Coordinates of C-alpha atoms and ligand atoms in Angstrom, one line a residue:
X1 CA -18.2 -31.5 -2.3
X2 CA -15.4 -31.2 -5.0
X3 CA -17.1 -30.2 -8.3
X4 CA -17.2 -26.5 -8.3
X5 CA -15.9 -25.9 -11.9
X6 CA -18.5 -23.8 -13.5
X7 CA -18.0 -21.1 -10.3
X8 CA -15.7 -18.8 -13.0
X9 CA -19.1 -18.3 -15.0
X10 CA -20.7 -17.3 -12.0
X11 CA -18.0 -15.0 -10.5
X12 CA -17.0 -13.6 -13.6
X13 CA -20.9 -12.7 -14.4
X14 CA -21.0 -11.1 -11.6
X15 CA -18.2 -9.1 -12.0
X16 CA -20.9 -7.1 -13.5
X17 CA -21.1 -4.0 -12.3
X18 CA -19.9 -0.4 -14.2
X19 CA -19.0 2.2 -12.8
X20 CA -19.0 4.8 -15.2
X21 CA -16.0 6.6 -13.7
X22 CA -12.6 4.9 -15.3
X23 CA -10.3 5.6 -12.7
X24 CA -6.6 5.8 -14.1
X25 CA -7.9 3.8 -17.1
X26 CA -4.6 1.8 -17.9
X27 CA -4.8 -0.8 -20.4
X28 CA -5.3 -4.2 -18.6
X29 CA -2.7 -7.2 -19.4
X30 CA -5.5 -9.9 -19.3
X31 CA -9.5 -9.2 -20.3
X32 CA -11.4 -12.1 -19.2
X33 CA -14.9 -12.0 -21.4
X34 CA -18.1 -13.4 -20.9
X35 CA -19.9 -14.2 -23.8
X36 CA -24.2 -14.5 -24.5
X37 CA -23.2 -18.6 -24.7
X38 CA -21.2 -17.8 -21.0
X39 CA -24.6 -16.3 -19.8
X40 CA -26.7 -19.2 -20.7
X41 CA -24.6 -21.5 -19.0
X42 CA -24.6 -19.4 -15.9
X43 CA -28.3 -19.6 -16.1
X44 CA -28.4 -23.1 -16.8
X45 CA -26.1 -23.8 -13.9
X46 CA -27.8 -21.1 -11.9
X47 CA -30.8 -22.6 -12.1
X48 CA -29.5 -26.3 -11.2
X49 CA -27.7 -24.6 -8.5
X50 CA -31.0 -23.0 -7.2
X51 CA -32.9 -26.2 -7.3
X52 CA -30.2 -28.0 -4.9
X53 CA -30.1 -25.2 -2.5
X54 CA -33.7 -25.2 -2.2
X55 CA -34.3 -28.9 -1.2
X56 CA -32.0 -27.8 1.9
X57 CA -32.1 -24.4 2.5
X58 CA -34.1 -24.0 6.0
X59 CA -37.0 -21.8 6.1
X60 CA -37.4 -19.7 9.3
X61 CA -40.2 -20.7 12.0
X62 CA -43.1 -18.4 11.8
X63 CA -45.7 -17.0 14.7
X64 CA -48.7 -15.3 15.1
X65 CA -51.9 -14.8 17.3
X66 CA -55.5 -14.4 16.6
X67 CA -58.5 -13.5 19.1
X68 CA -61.5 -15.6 19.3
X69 CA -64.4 -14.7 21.4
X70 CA -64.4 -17.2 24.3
X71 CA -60.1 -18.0 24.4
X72 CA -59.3 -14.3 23.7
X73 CA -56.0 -14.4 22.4
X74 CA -54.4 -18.0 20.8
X75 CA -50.7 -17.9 19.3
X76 CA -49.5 -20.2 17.0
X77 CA -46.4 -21.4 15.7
X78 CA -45.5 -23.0 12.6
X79 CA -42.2 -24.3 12.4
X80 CA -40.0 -27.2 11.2
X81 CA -41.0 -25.9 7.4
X82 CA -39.6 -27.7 4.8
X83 CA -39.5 -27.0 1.0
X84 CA -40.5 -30.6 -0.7
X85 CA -41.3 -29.3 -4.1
X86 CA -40.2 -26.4 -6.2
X87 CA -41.2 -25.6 -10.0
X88 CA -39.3 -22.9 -11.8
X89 CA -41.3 -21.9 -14.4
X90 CA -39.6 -19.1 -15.9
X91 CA -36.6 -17.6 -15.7
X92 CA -34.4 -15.2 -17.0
X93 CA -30.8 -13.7 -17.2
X94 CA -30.0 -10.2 -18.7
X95 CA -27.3 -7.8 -19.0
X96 CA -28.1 -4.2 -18.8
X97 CA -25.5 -2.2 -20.9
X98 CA -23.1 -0.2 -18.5
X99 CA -25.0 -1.4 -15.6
X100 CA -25.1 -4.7 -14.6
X101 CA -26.8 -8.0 -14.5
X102 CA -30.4 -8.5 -13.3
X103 CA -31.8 -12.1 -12.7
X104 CA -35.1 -12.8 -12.7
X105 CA -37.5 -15.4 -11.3
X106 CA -41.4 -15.6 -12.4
X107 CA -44.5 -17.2 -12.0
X108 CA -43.0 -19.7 -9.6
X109 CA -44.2 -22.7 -7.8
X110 CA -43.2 -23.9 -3.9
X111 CA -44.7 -26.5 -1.7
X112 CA -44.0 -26.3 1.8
X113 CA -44.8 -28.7 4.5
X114 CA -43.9 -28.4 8.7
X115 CA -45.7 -28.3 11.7
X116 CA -47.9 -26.7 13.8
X117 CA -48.7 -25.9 17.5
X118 CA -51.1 -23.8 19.4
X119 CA -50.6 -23.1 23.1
X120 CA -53.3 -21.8 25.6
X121 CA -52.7 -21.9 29.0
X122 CA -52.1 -25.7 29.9
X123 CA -53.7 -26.7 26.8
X124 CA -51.2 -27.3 23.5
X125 CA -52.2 -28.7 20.1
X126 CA -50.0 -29.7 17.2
X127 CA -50.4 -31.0 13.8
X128 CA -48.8 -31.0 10.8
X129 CA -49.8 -28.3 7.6
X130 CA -48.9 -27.9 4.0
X131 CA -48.9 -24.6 2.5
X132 CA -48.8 -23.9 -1.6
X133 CA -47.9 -20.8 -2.8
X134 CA -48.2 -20.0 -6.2
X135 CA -47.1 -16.9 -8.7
X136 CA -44.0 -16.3 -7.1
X137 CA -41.7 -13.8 -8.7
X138 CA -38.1 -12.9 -7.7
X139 CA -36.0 -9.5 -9.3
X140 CA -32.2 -9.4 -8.5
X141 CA -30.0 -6.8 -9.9
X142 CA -26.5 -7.2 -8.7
X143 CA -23.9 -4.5 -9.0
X144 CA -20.7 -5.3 -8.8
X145 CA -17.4 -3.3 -8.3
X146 CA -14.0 -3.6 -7.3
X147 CA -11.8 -3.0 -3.7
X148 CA -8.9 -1.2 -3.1
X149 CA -7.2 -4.5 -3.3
X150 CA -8.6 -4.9 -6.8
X151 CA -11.0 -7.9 -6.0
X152 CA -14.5 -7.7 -7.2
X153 CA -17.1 -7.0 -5.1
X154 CA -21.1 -8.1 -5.4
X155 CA -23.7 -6.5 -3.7
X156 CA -27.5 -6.9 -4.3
X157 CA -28.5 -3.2 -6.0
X158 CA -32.1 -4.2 -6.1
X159 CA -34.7 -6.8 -5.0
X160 CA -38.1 -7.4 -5.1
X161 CA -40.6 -9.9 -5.1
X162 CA -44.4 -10.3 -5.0
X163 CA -46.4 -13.5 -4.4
X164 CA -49.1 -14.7 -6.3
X165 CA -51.4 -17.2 -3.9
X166 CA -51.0 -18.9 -0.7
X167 CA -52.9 -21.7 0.5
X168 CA -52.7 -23.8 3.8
X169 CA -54.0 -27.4 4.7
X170 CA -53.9 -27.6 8.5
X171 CA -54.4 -31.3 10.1
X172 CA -54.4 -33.0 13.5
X173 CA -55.7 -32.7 16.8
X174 CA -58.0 -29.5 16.6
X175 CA -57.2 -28.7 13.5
X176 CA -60.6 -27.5 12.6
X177 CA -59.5 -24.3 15.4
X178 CA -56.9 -23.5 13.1
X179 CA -59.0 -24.1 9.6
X180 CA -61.3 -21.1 10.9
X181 CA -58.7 -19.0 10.7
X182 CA -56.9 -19.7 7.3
X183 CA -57.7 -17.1 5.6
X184 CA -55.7 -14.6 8.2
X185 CA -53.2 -17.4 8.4
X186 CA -52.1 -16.9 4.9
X187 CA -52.0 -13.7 4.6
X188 CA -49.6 -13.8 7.7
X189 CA -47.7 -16.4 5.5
X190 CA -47.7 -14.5 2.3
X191 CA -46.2 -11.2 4.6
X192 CA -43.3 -13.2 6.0
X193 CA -42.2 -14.6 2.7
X194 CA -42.6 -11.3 1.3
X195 CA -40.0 -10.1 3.9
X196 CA -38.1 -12.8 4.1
X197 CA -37.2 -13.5 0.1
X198 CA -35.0 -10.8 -0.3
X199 CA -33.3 -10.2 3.3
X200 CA -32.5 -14.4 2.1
X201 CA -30.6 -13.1 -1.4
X202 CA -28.8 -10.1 0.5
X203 CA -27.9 -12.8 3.0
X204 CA -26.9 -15.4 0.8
X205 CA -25.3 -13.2 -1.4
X206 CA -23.0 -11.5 1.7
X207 CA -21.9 -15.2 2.6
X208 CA -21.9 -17.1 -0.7
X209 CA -20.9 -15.0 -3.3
X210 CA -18.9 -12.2 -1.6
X211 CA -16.6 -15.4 0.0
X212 CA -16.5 -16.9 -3.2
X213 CA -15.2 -13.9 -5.0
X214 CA -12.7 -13.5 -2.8
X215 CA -11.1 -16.6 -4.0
X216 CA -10.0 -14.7 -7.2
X217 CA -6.4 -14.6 -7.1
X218 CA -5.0 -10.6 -6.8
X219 CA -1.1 -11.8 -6.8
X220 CA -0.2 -15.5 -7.5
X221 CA 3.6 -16.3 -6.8
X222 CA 5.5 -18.0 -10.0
X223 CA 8.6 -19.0 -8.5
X224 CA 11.3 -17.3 -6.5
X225 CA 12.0 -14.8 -8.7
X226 CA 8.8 -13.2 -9.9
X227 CA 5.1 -12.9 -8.8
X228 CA 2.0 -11.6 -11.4
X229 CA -0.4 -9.4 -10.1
X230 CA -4.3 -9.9 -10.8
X231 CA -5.8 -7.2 -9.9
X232 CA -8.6 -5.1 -11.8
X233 CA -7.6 -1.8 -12.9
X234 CA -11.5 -1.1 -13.8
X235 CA -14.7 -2.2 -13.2
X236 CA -16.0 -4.6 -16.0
X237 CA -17.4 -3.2 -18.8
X238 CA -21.1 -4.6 -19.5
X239 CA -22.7 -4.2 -22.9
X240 CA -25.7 -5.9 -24.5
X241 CA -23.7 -9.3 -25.5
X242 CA -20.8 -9.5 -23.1
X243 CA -19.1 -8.2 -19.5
X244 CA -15.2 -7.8 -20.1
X245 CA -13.3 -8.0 -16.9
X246 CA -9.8 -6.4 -17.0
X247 CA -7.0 -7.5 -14.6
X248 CA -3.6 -5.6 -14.5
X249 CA -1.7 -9.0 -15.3
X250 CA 2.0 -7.6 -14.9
X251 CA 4.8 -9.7 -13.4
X252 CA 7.2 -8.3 -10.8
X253 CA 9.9 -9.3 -8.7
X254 CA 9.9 -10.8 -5.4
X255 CA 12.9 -8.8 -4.0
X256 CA 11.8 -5.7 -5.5
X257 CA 9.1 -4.2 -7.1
X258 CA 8.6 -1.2 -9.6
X259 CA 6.2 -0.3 -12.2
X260 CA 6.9 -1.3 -15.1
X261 CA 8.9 1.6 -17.6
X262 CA 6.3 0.8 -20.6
X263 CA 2.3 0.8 -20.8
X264 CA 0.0 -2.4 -22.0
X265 CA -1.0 -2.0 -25.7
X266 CA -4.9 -1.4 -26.3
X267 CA -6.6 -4.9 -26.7
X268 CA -9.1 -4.2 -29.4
X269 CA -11.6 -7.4 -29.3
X270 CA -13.4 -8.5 -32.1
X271 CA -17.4 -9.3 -31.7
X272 CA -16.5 -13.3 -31.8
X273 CA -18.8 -15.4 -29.6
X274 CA -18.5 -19.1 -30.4
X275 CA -17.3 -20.0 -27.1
X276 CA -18.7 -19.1 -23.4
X277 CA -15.6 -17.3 -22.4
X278 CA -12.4 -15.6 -23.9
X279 CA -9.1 -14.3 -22.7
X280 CA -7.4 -11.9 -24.1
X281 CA -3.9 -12.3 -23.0
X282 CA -1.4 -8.9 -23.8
X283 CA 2.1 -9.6 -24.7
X284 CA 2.7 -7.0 -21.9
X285 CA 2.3 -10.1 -19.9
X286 CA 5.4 -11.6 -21.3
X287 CA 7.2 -8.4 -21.7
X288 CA 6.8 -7.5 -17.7
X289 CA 8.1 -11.4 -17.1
X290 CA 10.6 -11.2 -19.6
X291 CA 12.0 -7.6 -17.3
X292 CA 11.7 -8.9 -14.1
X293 CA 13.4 -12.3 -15.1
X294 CA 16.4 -10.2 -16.9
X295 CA 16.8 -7.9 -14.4
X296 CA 17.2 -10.8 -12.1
X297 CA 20.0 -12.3 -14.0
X298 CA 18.1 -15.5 -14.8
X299 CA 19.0 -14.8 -18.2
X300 CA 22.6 -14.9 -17.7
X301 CA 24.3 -18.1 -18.4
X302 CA 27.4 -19.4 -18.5
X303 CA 28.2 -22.2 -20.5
X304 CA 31.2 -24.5 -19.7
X305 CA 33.0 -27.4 -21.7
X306 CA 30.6 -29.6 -19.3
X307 CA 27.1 -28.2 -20.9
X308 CA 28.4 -29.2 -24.1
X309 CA 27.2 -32.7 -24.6
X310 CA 29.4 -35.4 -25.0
X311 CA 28.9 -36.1 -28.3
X312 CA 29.4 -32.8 -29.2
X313 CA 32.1 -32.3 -32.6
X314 CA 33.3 -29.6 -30.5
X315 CA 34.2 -28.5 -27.2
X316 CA 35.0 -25.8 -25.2
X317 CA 39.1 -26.1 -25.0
X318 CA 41.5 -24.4 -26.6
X319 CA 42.8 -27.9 -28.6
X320 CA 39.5 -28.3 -30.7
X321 CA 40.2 -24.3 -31.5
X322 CA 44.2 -25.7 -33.1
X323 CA 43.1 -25.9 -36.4
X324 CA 41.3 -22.8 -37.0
X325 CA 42.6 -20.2 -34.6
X326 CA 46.1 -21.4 -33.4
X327 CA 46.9 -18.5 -31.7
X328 CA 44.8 -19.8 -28.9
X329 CA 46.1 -23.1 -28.6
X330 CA 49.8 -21.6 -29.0
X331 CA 48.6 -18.4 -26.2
X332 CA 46.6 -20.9 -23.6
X333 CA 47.9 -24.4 -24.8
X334 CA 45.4 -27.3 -23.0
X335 CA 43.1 -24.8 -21.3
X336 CA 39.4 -25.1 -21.1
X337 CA 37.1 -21.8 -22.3
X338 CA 33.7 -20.5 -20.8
X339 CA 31.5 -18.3 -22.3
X340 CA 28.9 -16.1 -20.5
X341 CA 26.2 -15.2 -22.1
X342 CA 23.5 -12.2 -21.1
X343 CA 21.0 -10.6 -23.4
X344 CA 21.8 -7.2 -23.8
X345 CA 17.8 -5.4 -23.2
X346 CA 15.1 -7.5 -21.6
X347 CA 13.9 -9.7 -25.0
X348 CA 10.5 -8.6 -25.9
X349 CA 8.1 -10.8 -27.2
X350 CA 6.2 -9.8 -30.3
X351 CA 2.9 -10.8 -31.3
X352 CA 1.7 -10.2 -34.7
X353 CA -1.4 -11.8 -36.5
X354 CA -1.0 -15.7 -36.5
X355 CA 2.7 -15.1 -35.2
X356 CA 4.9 -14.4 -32.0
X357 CA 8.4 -13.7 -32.0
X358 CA 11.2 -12.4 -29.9
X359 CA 14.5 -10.7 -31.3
X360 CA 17.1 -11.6 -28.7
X361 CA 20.3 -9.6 -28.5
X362 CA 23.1 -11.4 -26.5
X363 CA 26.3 -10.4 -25.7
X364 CA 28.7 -12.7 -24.9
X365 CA 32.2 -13.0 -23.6
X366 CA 34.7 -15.7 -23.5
X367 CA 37.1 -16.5 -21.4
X368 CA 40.3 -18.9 -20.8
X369 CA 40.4 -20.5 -18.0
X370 CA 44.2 -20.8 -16.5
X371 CA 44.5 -23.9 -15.2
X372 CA 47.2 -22.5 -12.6
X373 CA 45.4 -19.8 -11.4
X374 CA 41.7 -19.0 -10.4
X375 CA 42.0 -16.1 -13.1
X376 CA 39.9 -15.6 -16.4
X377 CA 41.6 -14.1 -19.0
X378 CA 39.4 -12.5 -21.4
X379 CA 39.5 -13.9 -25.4
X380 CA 37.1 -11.9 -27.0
X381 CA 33.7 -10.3 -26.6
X382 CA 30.4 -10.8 -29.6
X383 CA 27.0 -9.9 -30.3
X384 CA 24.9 -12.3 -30.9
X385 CA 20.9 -11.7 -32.7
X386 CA 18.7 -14.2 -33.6
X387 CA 14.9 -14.4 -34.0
X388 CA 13.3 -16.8 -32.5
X389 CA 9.3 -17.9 -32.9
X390 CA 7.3 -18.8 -30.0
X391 CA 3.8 -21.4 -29.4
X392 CA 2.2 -20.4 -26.7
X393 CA -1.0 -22.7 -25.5
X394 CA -2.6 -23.1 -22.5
X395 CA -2.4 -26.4 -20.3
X396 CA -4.3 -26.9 -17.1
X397 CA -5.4 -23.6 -16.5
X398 CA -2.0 -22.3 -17.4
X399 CA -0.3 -20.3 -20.0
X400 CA 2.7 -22.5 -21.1
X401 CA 5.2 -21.7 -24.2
X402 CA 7.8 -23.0 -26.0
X403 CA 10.6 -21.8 -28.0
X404 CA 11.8 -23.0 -31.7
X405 CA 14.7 -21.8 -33.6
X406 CA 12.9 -19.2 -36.4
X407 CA 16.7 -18.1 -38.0
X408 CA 20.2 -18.9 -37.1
X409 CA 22.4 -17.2 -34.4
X410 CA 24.3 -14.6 -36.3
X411 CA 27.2 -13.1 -34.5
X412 CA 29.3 -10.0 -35.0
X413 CA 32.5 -9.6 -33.5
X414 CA 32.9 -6.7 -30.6
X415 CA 36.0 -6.9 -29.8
X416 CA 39.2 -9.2 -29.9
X417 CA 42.5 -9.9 -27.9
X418 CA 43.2 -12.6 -30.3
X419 CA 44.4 -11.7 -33.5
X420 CA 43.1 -14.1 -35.6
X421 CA 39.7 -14.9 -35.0
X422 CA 37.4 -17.4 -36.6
X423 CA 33.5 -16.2 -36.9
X424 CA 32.4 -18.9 -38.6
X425 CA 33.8 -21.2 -36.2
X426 CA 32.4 -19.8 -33.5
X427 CA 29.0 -19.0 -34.7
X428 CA 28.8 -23.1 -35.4
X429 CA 29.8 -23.6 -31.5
X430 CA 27.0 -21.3 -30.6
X431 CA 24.0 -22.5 -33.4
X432 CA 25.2 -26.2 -32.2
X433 CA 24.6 -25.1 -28.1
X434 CA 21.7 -23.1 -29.2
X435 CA 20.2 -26.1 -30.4
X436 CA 20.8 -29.1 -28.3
X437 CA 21.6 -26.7 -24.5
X438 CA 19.7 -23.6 -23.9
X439 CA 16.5 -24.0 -26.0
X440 CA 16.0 -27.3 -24.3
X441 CA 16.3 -25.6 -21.3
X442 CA 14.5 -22.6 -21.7
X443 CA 12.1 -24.6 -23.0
X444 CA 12.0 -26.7 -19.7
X445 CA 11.0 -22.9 -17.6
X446 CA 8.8 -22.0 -20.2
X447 CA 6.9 -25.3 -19.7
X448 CA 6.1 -24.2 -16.2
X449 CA 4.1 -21.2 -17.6
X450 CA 2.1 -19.0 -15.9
X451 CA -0.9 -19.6 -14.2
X452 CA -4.7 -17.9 -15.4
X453 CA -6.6 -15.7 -12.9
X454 CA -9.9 -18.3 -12.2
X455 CA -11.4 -18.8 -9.4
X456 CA -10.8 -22.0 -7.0
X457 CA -11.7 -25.3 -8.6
X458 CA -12.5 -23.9 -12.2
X459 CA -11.4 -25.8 -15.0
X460 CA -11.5 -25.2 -18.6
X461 CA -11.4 -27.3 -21.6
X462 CA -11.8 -27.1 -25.7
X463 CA -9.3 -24.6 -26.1
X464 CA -8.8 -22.4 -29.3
X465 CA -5.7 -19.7 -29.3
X466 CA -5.0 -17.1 -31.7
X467 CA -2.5 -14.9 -32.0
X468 CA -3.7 -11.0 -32.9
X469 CA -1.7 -8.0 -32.9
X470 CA -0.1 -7.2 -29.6
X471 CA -2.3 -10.0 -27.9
X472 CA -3.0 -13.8 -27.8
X473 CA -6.7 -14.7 -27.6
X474 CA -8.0 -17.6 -26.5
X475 CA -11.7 -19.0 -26.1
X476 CA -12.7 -21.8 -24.1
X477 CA -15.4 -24.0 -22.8
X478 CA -16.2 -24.7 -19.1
X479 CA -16.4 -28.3 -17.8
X480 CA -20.0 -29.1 -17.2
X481 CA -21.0 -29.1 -13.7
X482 CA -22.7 -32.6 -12.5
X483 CA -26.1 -31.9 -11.2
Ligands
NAG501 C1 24.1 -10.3 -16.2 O1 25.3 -10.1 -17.0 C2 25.7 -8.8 -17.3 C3 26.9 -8.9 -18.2 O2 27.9 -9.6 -17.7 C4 25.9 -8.0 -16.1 O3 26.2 -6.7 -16.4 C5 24.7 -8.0 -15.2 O4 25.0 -7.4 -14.0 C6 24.3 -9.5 -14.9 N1 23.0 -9.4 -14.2 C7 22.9 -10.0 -13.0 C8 21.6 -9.7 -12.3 O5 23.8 -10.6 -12.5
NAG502 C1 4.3 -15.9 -39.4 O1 5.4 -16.8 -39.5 C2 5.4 -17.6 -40.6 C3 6.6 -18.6 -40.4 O2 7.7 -18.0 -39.9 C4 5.6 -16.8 -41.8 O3 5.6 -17.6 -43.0 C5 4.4 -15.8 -41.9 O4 4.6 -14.9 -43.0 C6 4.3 -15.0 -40.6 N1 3.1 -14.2 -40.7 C7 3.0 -13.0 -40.4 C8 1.7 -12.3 -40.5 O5 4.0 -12.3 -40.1
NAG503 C1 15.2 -11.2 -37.9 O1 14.1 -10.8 -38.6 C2 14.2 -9.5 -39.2 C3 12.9 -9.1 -39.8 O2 12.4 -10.2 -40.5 C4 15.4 -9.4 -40.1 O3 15.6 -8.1 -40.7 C5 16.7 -9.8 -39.4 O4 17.7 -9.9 -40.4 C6 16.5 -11.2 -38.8 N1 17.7 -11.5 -38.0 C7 18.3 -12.6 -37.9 C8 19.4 -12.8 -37.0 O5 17.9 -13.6 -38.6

């Protein structure tokens, strides 16, 4: 079966559990939030869920033994039990602030049906039966926590259950042996299921929804360079209207890893509830990429006469440069230039209310290349700062972004072994590679984006973003599950 895609609700509901000690307490990169409109579609899906189970879910055999005057002591078995009809009458799904999350099951309906057999020496009977059992109520509180590995965890806190009537219809060969002692025979019945209902949650719960948790991605790798790491850094918080889950969401480098020299800012989340789910995502996010990628030099290029386009007015060679800085063409006649580029910090992205920018600063040095020897001589060394605006949005499951130019590359001259120099010239060069070279292709990594932490097979769809003060929020829907 494929269609899992409402399984985030689920997991993330039962994420549920607070502990009230905040270990460390750092701020979290990503919340994941779960609204009153999230809780209803768990229920809904919940319930669907619970209705398919049922029609397959195997119900153990049972035994027991009564003593009749004249056989002395007759055992039965009943076995081969199957569930053929199942009303859920009322249900019910609530949070309990700071705690955790307690489903509830009443004044439900099951039909059973199976057979029968009564052994005695050489003698066995068999039939079939068909049990009813009315008012039965289920109470589930779950608590949930965290690992050392920073996966949630769910465990059953509480469960009980009571059961309202039982009644059996015994057929076949005999039967009539059995119908005398019904009354005894349902009362066994009611026992075991009172047993049995909740040692079946703990169990299902152990190898359903522990599993399925599990599936949470802690680290997911991006590339060669960098990896982001999931993890919680607290139990979810759980108030009267929502659970907030917070994962550490901080990119790090493949090769080497250190903590990150600066702290996630507070995310401060408004009351807003017009979609199921929300995800607050920090710009610490970014900022941690934005490090590891630096520091791994992928933001160091070097542009060459062959990155400039063809078309280009310009190029990088000393003979475009004759007219307005003839020293060069008179100091390295014919000879082709390279610039390297490398920002001088780590670029932080900012986010601002409806805005996010970054403030790049780039130095850059250029070079000659002598065409008789392998040696660069250097020209001249700038600083180059422009702002730049950045849309972020989120496309199949990931956080992709894009870059547009917000002002023009201005540039300030560091230092010169050429006389004179032309700033103006240059700064057109840069503005005109900018624009038609290393947006395009920064655009091109950025399209790759970053993936969300979901669970397997979980898919989301009627996005809304907005951009608030140090974070980018985004609520979305869940695809429907087929029932
Ligand atoms: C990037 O370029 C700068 C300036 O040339 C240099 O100092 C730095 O080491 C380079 N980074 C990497 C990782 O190569
Ligand atoms: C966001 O950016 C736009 C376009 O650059 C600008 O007009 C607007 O004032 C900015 N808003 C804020 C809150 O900075
Ligand atoms: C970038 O924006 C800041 C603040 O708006 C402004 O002071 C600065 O001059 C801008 N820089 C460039 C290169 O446009």
């Amino acid at each position: 079966m494929m269609a899992r895609p409402s399984c985030v609700v689920l997991a993330l509901l039962l994420l549920a559990e607070v502990s009230a000690s905040a270990e460390g307490a750092s701020n979290p990169g990503f919340v994941a939030r779960i609204t009153r409109k999230g809780l209803e579609y768990a229920h809904r899906y919940g319930i669907a869920t619970l209705k398919k189970e049922l029609s397959t879910v195997k119900l153990p055999d049972f035994s027991g033994s009564f003593k009749v005057g004249w056989i002395k002591s007759v055992s039965y078995e009943f076995y081969r039990l199957k569930i053929h009809r199942f009303e859920l009458r009322n249900s019910d799904l609530r949070l309990r602030p700071t705690q955790g999350i307690t489903a509830s099951l009443t004044n439900n309906y099951v039909s059973v049906s199976g057979n029968w057999k009564v052994k005695k020496a050489f003698i066995t009977l068999d039939g079939t039966f068909d049990v009813r059992v009315d008012g039965i109520s289920i109470s589930v509180s779950l608590n949930l926590g965290k690992d050392q590995s920073g996966r949630p965890t769910a465990s059953v806190a509480h469960c009980s259950n009571s059961i309202g009537h039982v009644s059996v219809d015994i057929s076949g060969s005999l039967s009539w042996i059995l119908n005398l002692f019904h009354k005894r025979i349902e009362n066994n019945f009611k026992n075991i299921l009172e047993q049995k209902i909740c040692e079946m949650v703990r169990k299902s719960t152990a190898s359903h929804l522990e599993p399925y948790l599990r599936t949470l991605p802690v680290i997911a790798m991006i590339d060669q360079v960098a990896g982001i790491d999931y993890s919680l850094v607290g139990a979810p918080q759980v108030t009267s209207q929502v659970i907030d889950t917070p994962f550490k969401g901080e990119f790090f480098g493949r090769n080497w890893r250190s903590p990150a020299p600066f702290d996630a800012p507070p995310i401060r989340l408004s009351e807003k509830q017009d979609h199921p789910l929300y995800f607050a995502v920090s710009e610490y996010v970014f900022n941690t990429a934005s490090r590891v990628y630096h520091q791994a030099g992928r933001m160091n290029f070097t542009i060459q006469n062959q990155h400039i386009p063809q078309d280009s007015p310009i190029c990088l060679h000393t003979n475009s440069f004759r007219a307005v800085i003839p020293q060069l063409a008179r100091l390295y006649p014919n000879t082709e230039l390279e610039l390297e580029t490398s920002p001088e910090s780590a670029p932080f992205l900012m986010f601002t209310p409806g805005n996010v920018t970054l403030s790049p600063v780039i130095a850059i040095q250029a070079f000659a290349l002598l065409p008789t020897s392998s040696e660069r001589k250097l020209l001249f060394e700038l600083r180059v700062t422009t702002n730049i605006s950045a849309t972020i949005s989120v496309s199949s499951g990931r956080i992709v972004g894009s870059v547009t130019t917000g002002s023009k590359l201005k540039l300030e001259l560091k230092h010169s072994n050429i006389r004179y120099f032309n700033v103006d010239l240059m700064e057109a060069i840069l503005n005109y590679y900018a624009l038609h070279t290393l947006y395009p292709s920064l655009n091109a990594k950025l399209e790759e984006g970053f993936p969300l932490p979901l669970p397997r097979d979980t898919y989301l769809n009627s996005l809304e973003l907005h951009v608030h003060k140090n974070f980018l929020l985004l609520g979305a829907n869940l695809e429907e599950a087929e029932h």
